[in-house]
JSON list of C-alpha atoms in Angstrom, two decimals:
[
{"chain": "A", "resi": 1, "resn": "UNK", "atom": "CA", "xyz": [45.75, -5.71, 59.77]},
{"chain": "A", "resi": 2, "resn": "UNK", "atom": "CA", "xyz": [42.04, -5.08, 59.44]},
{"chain": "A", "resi": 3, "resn": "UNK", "atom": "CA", "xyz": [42.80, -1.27, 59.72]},
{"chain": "A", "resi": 4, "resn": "UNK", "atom": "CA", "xyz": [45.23, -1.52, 56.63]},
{"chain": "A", "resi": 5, "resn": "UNK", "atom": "CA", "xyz": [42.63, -3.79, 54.48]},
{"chain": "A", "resi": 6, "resn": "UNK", "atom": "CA", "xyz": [40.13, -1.40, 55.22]},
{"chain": "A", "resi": 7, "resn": "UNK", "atom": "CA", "xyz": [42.40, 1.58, 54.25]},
{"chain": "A", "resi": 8, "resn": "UNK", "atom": "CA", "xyz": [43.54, -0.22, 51.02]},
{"chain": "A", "resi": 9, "resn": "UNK", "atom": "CA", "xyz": [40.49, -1.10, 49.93]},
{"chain": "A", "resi": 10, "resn": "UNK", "atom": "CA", "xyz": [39.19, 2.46, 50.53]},
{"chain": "A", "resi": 11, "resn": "UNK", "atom": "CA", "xyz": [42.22, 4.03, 48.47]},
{"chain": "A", "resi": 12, "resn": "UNK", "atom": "CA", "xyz": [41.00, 0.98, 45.53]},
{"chain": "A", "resi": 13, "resn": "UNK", "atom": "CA", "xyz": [37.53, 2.83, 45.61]},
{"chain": "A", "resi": 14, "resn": "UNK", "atom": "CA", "xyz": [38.60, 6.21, 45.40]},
{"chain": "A", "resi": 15, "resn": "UNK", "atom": "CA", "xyz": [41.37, 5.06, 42.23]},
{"chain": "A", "resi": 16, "resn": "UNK", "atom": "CA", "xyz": [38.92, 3.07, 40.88]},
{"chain": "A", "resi": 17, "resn": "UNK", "atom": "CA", "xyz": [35.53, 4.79, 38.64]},
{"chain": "A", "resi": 18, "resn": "UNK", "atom": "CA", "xyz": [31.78, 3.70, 39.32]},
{"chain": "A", "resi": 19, "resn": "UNK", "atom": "CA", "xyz": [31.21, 0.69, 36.62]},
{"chain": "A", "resi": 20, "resn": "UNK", "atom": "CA", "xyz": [28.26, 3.07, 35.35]},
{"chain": "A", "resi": 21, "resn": "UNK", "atom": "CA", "xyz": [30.24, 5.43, 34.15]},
{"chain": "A", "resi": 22, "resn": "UNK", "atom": "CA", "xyz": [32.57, 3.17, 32.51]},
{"chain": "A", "resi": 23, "resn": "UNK", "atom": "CA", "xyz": [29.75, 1.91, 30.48]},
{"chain": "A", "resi": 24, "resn": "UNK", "atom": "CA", "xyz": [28.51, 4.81, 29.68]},
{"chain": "A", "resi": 25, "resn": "UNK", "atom": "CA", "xyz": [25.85, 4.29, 26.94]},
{"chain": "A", "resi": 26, "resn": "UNK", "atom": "CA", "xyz": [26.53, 5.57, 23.46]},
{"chain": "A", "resi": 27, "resn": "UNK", "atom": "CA", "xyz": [24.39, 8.34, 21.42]},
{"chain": "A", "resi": 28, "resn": "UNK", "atom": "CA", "xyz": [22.24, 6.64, 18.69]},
{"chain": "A", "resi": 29, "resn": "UNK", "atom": "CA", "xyz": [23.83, 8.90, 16.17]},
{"chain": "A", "resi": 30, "resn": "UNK", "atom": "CA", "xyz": [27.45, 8.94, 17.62]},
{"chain": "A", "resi": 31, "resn": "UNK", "atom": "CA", "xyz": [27.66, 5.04, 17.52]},
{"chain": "A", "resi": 32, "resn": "UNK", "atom": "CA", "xyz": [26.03, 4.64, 14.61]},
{"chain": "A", "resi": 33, "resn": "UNK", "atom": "CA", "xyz": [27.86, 3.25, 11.49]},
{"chain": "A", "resi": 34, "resn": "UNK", "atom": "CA", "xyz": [27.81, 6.07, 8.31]},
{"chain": "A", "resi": 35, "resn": "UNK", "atom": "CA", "xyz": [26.13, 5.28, 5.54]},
{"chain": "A", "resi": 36, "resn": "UNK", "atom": "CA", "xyz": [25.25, 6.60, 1.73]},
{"chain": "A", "resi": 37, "resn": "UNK", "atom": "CA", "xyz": [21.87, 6.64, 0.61]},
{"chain": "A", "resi": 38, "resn": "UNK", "atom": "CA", "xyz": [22.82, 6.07, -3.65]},
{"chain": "A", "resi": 39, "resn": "UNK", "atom": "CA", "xyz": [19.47, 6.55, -5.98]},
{"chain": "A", "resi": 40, "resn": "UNK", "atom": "CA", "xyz": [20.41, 5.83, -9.76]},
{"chain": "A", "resi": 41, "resn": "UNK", "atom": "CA", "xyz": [17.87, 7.79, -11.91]},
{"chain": "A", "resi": 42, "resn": "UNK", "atom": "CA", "xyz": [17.11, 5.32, -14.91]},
{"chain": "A", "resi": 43, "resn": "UNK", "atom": "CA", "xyz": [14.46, 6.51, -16.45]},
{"chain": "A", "resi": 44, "resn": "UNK", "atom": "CA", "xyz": [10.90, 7.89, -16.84]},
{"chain": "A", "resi": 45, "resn": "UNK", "atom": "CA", "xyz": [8.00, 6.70, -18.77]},
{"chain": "A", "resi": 46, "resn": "UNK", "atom": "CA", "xyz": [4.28, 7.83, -19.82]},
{"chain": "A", "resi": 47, "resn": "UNK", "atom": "CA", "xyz": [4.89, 11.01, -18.43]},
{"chain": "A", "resi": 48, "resn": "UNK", "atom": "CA", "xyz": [1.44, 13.51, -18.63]},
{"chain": "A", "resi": 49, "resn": "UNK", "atom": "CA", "xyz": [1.55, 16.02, -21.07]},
{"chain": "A", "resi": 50, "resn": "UNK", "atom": "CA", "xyz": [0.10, 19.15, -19.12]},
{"chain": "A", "resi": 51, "resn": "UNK", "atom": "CA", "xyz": [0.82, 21.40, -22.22]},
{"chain": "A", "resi": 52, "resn": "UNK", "atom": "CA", "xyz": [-1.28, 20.73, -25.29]},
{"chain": "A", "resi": 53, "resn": "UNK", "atom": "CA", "xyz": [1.41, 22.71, -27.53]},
{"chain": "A", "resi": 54, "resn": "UNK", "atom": "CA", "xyz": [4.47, 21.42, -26.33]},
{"chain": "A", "resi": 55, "resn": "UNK", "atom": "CA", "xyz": [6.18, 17.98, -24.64]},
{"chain": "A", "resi": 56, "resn": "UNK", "atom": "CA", "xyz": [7.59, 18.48, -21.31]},
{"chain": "A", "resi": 57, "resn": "UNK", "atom": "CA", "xyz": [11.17, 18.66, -20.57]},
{"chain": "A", "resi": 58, "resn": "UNK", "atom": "CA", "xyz": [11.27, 16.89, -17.37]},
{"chain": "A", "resi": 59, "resn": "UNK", "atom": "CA", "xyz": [13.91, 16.40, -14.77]},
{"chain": "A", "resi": 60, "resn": "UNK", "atom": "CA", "xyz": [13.75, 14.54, -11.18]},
{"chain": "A", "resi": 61, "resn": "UNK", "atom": "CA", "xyz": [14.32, 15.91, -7.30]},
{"chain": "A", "resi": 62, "resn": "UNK", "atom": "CA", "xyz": [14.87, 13.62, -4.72]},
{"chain": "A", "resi": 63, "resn": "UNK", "atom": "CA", "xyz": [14.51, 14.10, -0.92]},
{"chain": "A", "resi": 64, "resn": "UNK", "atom": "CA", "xyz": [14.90, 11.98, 2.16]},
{"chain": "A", "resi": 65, "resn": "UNK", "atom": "CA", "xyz": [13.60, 12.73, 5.71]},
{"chain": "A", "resi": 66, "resn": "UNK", "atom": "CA", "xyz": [14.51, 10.54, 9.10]},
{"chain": "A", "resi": 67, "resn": "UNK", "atom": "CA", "xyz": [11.96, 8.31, 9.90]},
{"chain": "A", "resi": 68, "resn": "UNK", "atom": "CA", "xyz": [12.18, 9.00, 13.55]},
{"chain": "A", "resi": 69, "resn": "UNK", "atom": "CA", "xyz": [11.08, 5.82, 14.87]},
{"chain": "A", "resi": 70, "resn": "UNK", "atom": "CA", "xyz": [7.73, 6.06, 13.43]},
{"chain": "A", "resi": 71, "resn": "UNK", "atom": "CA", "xyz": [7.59, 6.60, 10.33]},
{"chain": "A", "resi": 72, "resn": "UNK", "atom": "CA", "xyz": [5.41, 9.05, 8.33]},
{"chain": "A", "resi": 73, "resn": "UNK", "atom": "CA", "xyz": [1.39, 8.85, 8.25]},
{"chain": "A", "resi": 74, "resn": "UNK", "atom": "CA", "xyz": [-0.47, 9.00, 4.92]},
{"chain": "A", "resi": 75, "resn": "UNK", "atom": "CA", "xyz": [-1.24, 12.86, 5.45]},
{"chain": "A", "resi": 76, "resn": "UNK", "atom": "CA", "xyz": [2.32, 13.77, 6.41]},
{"chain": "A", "resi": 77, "resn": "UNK", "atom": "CA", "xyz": [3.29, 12.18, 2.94]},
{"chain": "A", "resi": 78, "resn": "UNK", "atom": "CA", "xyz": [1.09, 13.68, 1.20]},
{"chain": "A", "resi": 79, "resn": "UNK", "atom": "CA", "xyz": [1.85, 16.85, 2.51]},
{"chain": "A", "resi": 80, "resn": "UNK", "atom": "CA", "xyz": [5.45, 16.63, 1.36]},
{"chain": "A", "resi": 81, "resn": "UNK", "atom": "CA", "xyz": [6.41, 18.57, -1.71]},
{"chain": "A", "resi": 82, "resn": "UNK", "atom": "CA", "xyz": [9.13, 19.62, -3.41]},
{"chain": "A", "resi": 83, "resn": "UNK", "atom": "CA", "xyz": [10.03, 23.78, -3.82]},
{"chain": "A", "resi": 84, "resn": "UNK", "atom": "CA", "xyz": [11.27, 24.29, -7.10]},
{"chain": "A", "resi": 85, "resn": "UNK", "atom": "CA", "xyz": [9.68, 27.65, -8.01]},
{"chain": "A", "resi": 86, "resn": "UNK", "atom": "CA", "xyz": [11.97, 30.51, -9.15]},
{"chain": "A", "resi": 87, "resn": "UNK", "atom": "CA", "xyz": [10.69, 33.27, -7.44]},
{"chain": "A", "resi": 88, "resn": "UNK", "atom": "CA", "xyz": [9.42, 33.54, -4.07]},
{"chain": "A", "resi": 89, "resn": "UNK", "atom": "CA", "xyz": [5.55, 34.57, -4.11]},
{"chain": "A", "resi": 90, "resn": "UNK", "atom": "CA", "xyz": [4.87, 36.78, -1.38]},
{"chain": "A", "resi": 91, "resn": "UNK", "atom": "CA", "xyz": [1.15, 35.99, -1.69]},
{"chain": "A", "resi": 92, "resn": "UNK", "atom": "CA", "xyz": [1.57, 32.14, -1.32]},
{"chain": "A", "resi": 93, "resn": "UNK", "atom": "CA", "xyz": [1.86, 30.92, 2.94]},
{"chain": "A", "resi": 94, "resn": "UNK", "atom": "CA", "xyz": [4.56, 29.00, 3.08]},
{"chain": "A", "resi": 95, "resn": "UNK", "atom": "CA", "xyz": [3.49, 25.31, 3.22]},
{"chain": "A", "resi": 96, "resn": "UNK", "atom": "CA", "xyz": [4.51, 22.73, 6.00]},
{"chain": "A", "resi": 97, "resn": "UNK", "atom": "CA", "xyz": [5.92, 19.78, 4.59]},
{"chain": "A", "resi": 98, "resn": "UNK", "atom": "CA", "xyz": [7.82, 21.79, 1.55]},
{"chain": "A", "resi": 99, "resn": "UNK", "atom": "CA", "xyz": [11.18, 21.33, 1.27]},
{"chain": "A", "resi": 100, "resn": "UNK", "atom": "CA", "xyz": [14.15, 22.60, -1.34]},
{"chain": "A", "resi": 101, "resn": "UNK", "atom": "CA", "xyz": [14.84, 19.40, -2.94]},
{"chain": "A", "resi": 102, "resn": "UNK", "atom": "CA", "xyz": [18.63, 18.20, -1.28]},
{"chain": "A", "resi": 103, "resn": "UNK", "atom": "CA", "xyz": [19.15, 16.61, -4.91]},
{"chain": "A", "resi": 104, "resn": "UNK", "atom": "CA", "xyz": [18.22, 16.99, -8.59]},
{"chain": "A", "resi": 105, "resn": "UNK", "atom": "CA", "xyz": [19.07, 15.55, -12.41]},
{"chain": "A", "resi": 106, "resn": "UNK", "atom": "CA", "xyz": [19.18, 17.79, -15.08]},
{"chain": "A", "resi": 107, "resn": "UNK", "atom": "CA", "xyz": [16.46, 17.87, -17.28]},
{"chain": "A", "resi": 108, "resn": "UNK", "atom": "CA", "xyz": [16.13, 15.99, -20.63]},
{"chain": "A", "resi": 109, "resn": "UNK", "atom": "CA", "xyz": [14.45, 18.29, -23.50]},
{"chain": "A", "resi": 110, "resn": "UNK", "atom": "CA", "xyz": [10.61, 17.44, -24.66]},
{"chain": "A", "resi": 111, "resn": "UNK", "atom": "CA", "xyz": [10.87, 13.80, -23.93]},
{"chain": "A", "resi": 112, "resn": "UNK", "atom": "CA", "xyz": [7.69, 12.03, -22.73]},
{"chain": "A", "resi": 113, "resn": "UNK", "atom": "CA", "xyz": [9.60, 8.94, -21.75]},
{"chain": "A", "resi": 114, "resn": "UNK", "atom": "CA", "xyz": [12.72, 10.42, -21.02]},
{"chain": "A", "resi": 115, "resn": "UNK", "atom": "CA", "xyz": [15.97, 8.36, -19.95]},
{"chain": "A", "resi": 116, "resn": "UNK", "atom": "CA", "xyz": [18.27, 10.28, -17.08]},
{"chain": "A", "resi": 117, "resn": "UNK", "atom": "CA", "xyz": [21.11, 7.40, -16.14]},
{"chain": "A", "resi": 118, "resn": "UNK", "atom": "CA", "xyz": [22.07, 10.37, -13.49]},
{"chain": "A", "resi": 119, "resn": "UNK", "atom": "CA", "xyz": [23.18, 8.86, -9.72]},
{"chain": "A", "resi": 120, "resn": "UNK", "atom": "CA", "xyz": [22.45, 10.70, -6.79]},
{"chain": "A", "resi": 121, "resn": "UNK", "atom": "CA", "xyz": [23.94, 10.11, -3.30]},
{"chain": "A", "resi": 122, "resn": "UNK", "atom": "CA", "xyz": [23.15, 11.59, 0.08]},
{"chain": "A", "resi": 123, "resn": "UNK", "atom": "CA", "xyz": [24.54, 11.53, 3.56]},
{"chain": "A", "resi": 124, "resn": "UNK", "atom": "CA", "xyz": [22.42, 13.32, 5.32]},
{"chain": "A", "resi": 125, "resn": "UNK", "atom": "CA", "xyz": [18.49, 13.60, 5.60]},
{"chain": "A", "resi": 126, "resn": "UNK", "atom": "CA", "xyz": [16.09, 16.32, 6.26]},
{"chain": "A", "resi": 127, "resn": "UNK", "atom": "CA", "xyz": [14.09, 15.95, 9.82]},
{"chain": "A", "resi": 128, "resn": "UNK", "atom": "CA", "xyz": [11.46, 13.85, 10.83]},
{"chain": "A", "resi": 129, "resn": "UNK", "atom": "CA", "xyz": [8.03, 15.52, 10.20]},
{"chain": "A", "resi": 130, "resn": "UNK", "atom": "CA", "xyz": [7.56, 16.66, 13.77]},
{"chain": "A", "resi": 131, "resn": "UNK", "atom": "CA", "xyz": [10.79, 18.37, 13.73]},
{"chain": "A", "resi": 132, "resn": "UNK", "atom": "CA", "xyz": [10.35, 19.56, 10.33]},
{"chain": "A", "resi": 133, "resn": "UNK", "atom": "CA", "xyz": [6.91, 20.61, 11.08]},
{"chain": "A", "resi": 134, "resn": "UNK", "atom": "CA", "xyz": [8.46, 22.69, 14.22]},
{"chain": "A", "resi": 135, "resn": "UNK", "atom": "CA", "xyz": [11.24, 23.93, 12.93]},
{"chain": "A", "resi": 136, "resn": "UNK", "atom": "CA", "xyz": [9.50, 25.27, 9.48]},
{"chain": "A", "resi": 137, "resn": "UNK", "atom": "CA", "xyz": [6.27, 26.80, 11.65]},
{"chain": "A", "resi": 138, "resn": "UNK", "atom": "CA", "xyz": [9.13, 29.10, 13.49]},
{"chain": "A", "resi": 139, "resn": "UNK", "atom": "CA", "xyz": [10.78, 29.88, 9.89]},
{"chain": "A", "resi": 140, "resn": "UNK", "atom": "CA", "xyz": [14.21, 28.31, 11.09]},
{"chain": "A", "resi": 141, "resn": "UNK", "atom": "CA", "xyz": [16.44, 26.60, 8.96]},
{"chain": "A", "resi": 142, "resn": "UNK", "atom": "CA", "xyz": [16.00, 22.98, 8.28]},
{"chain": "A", "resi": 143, "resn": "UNK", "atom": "CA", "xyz": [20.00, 20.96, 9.79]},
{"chain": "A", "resi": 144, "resn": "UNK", "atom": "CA", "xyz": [20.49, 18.05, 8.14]},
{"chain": "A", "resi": 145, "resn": "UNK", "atom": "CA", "xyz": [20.19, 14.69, 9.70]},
{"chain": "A", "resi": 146, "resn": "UNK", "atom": "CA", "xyz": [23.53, 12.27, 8.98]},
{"chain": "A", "resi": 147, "resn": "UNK", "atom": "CA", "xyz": [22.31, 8.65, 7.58]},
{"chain": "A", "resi": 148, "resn": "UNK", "atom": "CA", "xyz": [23.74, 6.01, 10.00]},
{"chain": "A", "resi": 149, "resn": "UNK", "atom": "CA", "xyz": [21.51, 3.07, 9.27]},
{"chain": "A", "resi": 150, "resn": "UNK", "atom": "CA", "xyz": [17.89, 4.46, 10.18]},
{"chain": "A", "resi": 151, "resn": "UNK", "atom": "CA", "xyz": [15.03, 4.30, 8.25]},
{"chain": "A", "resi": 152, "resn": "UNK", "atom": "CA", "xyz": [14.67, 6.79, 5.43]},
{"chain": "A", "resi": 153, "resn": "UNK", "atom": "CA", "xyz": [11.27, 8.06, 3.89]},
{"chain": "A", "resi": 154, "resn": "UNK", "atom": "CA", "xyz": [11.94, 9.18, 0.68]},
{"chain": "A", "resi": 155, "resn": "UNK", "atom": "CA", "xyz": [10.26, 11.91, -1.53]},
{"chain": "A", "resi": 156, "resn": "UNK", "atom": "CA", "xyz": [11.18, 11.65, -5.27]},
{"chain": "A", "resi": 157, "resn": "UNK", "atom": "CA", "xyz": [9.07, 13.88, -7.94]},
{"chain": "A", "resi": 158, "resn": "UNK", "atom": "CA", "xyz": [9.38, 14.88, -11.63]},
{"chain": "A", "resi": 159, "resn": "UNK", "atom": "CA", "xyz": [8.85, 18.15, -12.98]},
{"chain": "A", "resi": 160, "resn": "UNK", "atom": "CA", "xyz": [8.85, 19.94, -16.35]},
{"chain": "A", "resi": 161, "resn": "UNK", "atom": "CA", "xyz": [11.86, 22.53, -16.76]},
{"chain": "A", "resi": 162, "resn": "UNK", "atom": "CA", "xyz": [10.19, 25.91, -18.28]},
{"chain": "A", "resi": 163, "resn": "UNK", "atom": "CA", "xyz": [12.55, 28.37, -19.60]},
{"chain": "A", "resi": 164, "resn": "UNK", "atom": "CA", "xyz": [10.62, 31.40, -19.01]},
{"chain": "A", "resi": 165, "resn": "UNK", "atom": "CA", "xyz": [7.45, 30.39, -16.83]},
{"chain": "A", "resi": 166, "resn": "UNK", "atom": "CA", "xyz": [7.53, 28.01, -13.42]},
{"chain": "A", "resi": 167, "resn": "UNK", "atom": "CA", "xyz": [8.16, 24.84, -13.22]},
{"chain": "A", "resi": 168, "resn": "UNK", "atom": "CA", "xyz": [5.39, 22.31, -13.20]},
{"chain": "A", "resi": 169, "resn": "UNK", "atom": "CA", "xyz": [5.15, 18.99, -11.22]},
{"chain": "A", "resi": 170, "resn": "UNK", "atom": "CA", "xyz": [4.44, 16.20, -13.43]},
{"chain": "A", "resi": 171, "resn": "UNK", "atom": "CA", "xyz": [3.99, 13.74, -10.85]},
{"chain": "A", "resi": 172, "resn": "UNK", "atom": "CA", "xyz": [5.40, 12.30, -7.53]},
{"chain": "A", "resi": 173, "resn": "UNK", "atom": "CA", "xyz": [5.78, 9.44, -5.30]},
{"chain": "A", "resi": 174, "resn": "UNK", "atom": "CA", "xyz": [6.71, 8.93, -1.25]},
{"chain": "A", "resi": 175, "resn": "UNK", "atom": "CA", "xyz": [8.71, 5.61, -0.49]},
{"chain": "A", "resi": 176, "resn": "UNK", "atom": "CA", "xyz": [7.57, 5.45, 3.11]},
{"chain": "A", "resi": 177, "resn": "UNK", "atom": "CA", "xyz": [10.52, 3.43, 4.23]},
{"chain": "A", "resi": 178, "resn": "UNK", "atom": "CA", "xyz": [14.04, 2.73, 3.04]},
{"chain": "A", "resi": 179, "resn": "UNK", "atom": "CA", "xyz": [16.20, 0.20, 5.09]},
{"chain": "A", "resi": 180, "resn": "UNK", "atom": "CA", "xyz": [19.84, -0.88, 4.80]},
{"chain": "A", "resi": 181, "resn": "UNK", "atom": "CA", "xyz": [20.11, -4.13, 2.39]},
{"chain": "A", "resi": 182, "resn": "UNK", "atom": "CA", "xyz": [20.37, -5.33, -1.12]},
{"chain": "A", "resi": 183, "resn": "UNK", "atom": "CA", "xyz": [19.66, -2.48, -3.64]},
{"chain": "A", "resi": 184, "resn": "UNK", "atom": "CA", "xyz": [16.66, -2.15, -5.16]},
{"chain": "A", "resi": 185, "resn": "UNK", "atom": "CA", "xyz": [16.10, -2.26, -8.75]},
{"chain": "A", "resi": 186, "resn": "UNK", "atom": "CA", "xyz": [11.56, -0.74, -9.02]},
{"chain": "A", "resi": 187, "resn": "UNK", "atom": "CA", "xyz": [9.32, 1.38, -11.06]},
{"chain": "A", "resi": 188, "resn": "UNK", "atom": "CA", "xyz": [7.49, 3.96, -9.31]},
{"chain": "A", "resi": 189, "resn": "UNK", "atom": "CA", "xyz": [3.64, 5.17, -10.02]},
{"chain": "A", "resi": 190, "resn": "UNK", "atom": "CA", "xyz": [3.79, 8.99, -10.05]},
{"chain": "A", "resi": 191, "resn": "UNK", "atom": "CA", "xyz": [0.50, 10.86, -8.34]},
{"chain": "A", "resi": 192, "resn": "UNK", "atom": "CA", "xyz": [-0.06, 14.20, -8.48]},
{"chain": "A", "resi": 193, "resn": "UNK", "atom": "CA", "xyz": [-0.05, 16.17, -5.48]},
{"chain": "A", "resi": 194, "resn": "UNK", "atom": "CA", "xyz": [-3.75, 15.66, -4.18]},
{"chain": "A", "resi": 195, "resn": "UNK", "atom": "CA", "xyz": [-2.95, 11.92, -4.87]},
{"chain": "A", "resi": 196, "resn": "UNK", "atom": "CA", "xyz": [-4.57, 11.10, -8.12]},
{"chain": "A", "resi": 197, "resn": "UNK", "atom": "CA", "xyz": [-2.84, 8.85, -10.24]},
{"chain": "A", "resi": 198, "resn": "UNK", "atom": "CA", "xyz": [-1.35, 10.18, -13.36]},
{"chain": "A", "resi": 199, "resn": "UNK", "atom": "CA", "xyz": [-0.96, 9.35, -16.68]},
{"chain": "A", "resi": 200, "resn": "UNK", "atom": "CA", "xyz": [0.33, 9.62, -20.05]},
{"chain": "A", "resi": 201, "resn": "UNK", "atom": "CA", "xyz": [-1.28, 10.35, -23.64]},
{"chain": "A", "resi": 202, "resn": "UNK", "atom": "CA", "xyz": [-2.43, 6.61, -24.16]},
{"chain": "A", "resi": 203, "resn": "UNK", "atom": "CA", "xyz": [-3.35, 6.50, -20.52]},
{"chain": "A", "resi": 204, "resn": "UNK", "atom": "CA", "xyz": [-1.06, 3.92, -18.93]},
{"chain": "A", "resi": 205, "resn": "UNK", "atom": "CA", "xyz": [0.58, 4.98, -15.44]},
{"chain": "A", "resi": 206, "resn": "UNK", "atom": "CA", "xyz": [3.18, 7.23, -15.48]},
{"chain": "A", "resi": 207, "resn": "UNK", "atom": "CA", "xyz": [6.03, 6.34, -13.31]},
{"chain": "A", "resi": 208, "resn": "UNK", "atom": "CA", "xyz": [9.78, 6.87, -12.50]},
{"chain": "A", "resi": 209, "resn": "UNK", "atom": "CA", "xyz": [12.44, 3.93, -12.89]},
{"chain": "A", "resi": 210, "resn": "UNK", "atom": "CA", "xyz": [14.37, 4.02, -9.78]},
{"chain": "A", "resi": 211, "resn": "UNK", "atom": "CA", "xyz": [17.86, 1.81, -8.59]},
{"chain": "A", "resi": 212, "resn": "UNK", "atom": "CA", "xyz": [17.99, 2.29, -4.67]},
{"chain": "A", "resi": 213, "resn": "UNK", "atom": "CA", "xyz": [21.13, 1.17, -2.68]},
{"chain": "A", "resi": 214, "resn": "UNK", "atom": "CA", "xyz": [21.13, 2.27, 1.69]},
{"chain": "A", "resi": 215, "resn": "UNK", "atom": "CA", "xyz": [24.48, 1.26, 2.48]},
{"chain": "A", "resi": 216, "resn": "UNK", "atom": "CA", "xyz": [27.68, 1.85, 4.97]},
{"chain": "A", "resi": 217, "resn": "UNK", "atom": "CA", "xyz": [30.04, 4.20, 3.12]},
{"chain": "A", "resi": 218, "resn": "UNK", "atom": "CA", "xyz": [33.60, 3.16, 2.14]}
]
């Protein structure tokens, strides 16, 4: 009898998988829930006026990189910018921490307090900085990242649309971290790139009007 038990309980083993890999533990992304980063463009208002002959026709890019885990340090945001020039310069070394925008408005003619009403959505992000900062050192292209729930740093930046000359950055602002949750209805300071506050003709803040919803899809 103890012979069979034992043979039984042996054939049990060899039917039966190790609990470990029964529970095997899921990939961060795999598990992950997707979601829809949705930006609503409202507005902008006391936008500078970096051409004494003409207002500026301005439209708005919007980025977002993963977080990964850490966020992103004051000089990694400010060495974030947005490529929007229409010819490549041969002369100019390519920059880490500039990125093709993943998503633009159209741009509203000579308007220093122009309104856009434009919605944007993404589902994926670019890389965290480290990544991005390895990936764009080696000249390989940048994969996107798909939003599952993770905190987002966002890049958002207005420039002014030139029909015959490049474009010229009017201002910008990093959101260092975007969470899941209730949408979020803000105004936006705009700095220039070296992080000096800008402003318009009568010299209040210039700034970008923003509706901000992180959110499962469906």
């Amino acid at each position: 009898e103890k012979a069979e038990a034992d043979q039984r309980a042996q054939q049990q083993a060899q039917q039966s998988p190790p609990q470990h890999q029964n529970a095997a533990s899921p990939s961060p992304l795999g598990s992950a829930q997707p979601h829809r980063l949705t930006v609503k463009v409202l507005a902008a208002r006391d936008l500078p006026k970096l051409d004494p002959q003409a207002h500026p026709s301005p439209y708005v890019c919007m980025s977002a990189f993963d977080a990964g885990g850490e966020g992103f340090n004051q000089v990694q945001q400010g060495r974030l910018d947005h490529k929007v020039t229409k010819r490549e310069l041969v002369s100019v070394k390519p920059k880490t921490g500039r990125v093709v925008p993943l998503k633009r408005t159209k741009h509203v003619t000579k308007q220093m307090n122009p309104q856009f009403d434009e919605t944007l959505e993404l589902t994926e992000a670019l890389p965290c900085f480290k990544t991005l900062e390895a990936l764009q050192a080696e000249k390989k292209p940048l994969t996107g990242v798909p939003l599952t729930g993770g905190d987002v740093v966002m890049l958002v930046s207005v420039h002014d649309h030139e029909e015959s000359a490049e474009d010229k950055l009017l201002g910008r602002c990093v959101i260092p971290s975007v969470s899941p949750g209730p949408p979020q209805d803000s105004w936006f300071r705009l700095l220039s790139q070296d992080g000096k506050e800008q402003t318009g003709l009568l010299g209040r803040p210039s700034s970008v009007h923003l509706r901000i919803e992180y959110a499962p899809s469906g």
